[in-house]
XYZ file of N, CA, C and O in Angstrom:
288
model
N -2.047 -3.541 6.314
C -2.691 -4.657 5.676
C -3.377 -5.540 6.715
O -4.413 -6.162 6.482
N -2.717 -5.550 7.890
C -3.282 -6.707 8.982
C -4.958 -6.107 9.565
O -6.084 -6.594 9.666
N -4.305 -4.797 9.841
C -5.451 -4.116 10.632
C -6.414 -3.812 9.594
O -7.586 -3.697 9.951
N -6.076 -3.636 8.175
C -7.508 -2.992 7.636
C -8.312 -4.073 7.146
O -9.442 -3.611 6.989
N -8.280 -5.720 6.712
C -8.158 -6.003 5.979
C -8.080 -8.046 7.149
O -8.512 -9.159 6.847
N -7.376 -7.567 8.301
C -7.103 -8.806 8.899
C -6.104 -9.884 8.170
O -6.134 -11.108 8.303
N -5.262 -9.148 7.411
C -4.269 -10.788 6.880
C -3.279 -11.255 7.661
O -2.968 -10.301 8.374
N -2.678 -12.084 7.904
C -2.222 -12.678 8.475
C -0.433 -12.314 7.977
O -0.014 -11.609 7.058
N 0.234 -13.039 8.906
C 1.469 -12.765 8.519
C 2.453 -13.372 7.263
O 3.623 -13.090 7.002
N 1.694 -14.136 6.718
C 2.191 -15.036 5.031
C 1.349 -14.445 4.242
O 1.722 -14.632 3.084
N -0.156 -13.462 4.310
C -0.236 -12.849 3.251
C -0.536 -11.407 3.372
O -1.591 -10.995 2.892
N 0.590 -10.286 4.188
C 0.780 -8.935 3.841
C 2.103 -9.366 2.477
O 2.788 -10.343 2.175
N 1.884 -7.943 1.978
C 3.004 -7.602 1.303
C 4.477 -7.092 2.219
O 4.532 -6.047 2.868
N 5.472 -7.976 2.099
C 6.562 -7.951 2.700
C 7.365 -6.558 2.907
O 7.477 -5.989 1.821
N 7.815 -6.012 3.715
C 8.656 -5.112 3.786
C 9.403 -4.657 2.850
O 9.353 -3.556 2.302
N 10.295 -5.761 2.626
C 11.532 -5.881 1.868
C 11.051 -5.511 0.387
O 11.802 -4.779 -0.257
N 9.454 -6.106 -0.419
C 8.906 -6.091 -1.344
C 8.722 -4.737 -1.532
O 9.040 -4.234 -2.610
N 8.166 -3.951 -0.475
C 7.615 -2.222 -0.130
C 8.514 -1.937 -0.994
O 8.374 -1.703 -2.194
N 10.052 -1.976 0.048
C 10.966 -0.972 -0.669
C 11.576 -1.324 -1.894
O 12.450 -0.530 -2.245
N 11.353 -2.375 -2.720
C 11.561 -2.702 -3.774
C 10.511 -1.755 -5.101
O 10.925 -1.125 -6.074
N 9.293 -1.951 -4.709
C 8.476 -1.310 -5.672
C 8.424 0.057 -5.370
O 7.964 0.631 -6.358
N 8.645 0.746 -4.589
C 9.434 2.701 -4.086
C 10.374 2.594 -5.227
O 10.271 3.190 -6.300
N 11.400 1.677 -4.833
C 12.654 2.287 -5.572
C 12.692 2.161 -7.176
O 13.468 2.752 -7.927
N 11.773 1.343 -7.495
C 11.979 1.334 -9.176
C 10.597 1.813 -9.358
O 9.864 1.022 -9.951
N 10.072 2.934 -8.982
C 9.152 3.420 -9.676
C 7.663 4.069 -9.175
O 7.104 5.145 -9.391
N 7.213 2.523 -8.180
C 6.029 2.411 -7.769
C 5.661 3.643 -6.882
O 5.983 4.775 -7.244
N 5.024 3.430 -5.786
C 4.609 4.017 -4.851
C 3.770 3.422 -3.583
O 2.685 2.843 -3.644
N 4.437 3.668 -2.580
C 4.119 3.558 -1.545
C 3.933 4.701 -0.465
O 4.860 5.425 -0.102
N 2.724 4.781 -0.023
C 2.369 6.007 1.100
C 1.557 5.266 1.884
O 0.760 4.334 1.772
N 2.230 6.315 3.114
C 1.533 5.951 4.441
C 0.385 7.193 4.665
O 0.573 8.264 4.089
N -0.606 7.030 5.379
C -1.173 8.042 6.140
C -1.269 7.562 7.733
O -1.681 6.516 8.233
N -0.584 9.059 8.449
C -0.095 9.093 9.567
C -1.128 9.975 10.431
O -1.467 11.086 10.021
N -1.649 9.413 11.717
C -2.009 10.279 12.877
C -1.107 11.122 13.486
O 0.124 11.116 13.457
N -2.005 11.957 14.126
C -0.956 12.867 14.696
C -0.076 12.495 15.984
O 0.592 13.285 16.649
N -0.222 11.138 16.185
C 0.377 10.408 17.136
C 1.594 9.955 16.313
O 2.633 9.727 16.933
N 1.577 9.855 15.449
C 2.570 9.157 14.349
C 2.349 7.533 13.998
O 3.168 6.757 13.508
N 1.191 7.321 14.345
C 0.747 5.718 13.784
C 0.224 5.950 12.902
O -0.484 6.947 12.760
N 0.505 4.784 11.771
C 0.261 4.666 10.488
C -1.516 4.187 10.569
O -2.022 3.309 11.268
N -1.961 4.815 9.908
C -3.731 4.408 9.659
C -4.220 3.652 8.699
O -5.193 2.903 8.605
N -3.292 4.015 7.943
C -3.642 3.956 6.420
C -2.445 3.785 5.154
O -1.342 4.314 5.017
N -3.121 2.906 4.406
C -1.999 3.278 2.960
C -2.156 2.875 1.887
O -3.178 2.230 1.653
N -1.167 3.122 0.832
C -1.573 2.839 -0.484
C -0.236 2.209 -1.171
O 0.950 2.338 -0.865
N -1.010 1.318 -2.441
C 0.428 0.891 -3.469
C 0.167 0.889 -4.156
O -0.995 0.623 -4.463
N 1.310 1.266 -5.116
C 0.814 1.322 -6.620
C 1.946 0.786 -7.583
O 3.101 1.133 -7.335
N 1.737 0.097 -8.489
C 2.748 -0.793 -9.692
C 2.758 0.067 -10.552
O 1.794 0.745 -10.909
N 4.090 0.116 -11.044
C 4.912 0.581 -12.682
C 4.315 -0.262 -13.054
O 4.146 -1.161 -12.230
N 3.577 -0.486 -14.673
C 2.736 -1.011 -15.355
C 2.948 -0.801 -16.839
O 3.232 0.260 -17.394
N 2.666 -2.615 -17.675
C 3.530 -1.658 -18.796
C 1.836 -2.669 -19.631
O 1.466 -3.638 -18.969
N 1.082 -2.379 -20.838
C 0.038 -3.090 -21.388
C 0.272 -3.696 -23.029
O 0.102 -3.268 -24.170
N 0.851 -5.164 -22.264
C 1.767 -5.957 -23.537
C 2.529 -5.204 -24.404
O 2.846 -4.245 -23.701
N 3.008 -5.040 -25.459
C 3.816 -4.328 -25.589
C 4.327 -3.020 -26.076
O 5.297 -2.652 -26.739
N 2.982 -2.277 -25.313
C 2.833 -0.664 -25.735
C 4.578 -0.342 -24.904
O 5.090 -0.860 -23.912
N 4.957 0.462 -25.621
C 6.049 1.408 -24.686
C 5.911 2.378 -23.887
O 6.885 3.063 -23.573
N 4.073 2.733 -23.178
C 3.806 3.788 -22.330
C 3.482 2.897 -21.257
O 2.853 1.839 -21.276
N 4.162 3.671 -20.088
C 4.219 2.678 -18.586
C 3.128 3.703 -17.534
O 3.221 4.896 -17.823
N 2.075 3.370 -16.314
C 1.480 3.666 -16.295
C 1.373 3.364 -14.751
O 1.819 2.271 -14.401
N 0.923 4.058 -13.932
C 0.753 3.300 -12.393
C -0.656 2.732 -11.943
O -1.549 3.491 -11.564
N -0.793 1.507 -11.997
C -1.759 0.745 -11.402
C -1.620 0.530 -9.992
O -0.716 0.059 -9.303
N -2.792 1.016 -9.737
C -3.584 0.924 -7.839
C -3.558 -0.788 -7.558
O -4.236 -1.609 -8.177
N -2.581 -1.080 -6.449
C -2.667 -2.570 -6.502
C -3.805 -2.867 -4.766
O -4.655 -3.752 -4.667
N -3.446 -1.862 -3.666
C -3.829 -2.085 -2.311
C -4.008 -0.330 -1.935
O -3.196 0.525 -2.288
N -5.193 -0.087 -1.193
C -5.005 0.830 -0.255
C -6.129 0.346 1.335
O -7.303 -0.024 1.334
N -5.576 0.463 2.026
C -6.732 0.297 3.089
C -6.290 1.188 4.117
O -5.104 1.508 4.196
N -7.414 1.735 5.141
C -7.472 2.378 6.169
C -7.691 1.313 7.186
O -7.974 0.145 6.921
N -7.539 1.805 8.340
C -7.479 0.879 9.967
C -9.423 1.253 10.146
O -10.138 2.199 9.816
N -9.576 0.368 10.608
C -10.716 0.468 11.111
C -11.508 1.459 11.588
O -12.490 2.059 11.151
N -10.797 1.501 12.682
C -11.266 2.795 13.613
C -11.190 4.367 12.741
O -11.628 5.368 13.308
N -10.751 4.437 11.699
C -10.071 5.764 10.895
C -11.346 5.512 9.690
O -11.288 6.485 8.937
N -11.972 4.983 9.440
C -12.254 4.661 7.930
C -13.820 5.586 8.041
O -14.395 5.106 9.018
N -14.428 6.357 7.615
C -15.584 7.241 7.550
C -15.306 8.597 8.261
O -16.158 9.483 8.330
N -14.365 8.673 8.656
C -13.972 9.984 9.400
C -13.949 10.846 8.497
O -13.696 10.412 7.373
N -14.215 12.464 8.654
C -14.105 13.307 8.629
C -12.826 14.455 8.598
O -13.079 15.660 8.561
């Protein structure tokens, strides 16, 4: 979030938040160099549309690092 995007440290999405929305549902992925630094990533929300009973995953963030973004 910092590197693709420049936010600061009061507005990434928190760690602690990450593994909260993994574990009930969401999704969180990294994309990794072959160095093993993270480049890139994505999130996505369990989603429910007032009060249908079909739940659905909404794209909330994805960004790439700078240097990575038009590559090939």
């Amino acid at each position: 979030q910092q590197r693709a995007w420049g936010m600061d440290d009061l507005t990434v999405v928190p760690r602690h938040l990450l593994h909260v929305i993994a574990k009930t549902g969401g999704v969180v992925l990294g994309a990794f160099a072959d160095s093993g630094e993270m480049v890139g990533f994505t999130l996505g929300l369990v989603s429910r549309d007032g009060g249908a009973s079909e739940t659905y995953l909404t794209s909330h963030m994805m960004g790439v690092a700078p240097e990575w973004q038009s590559k090939e």
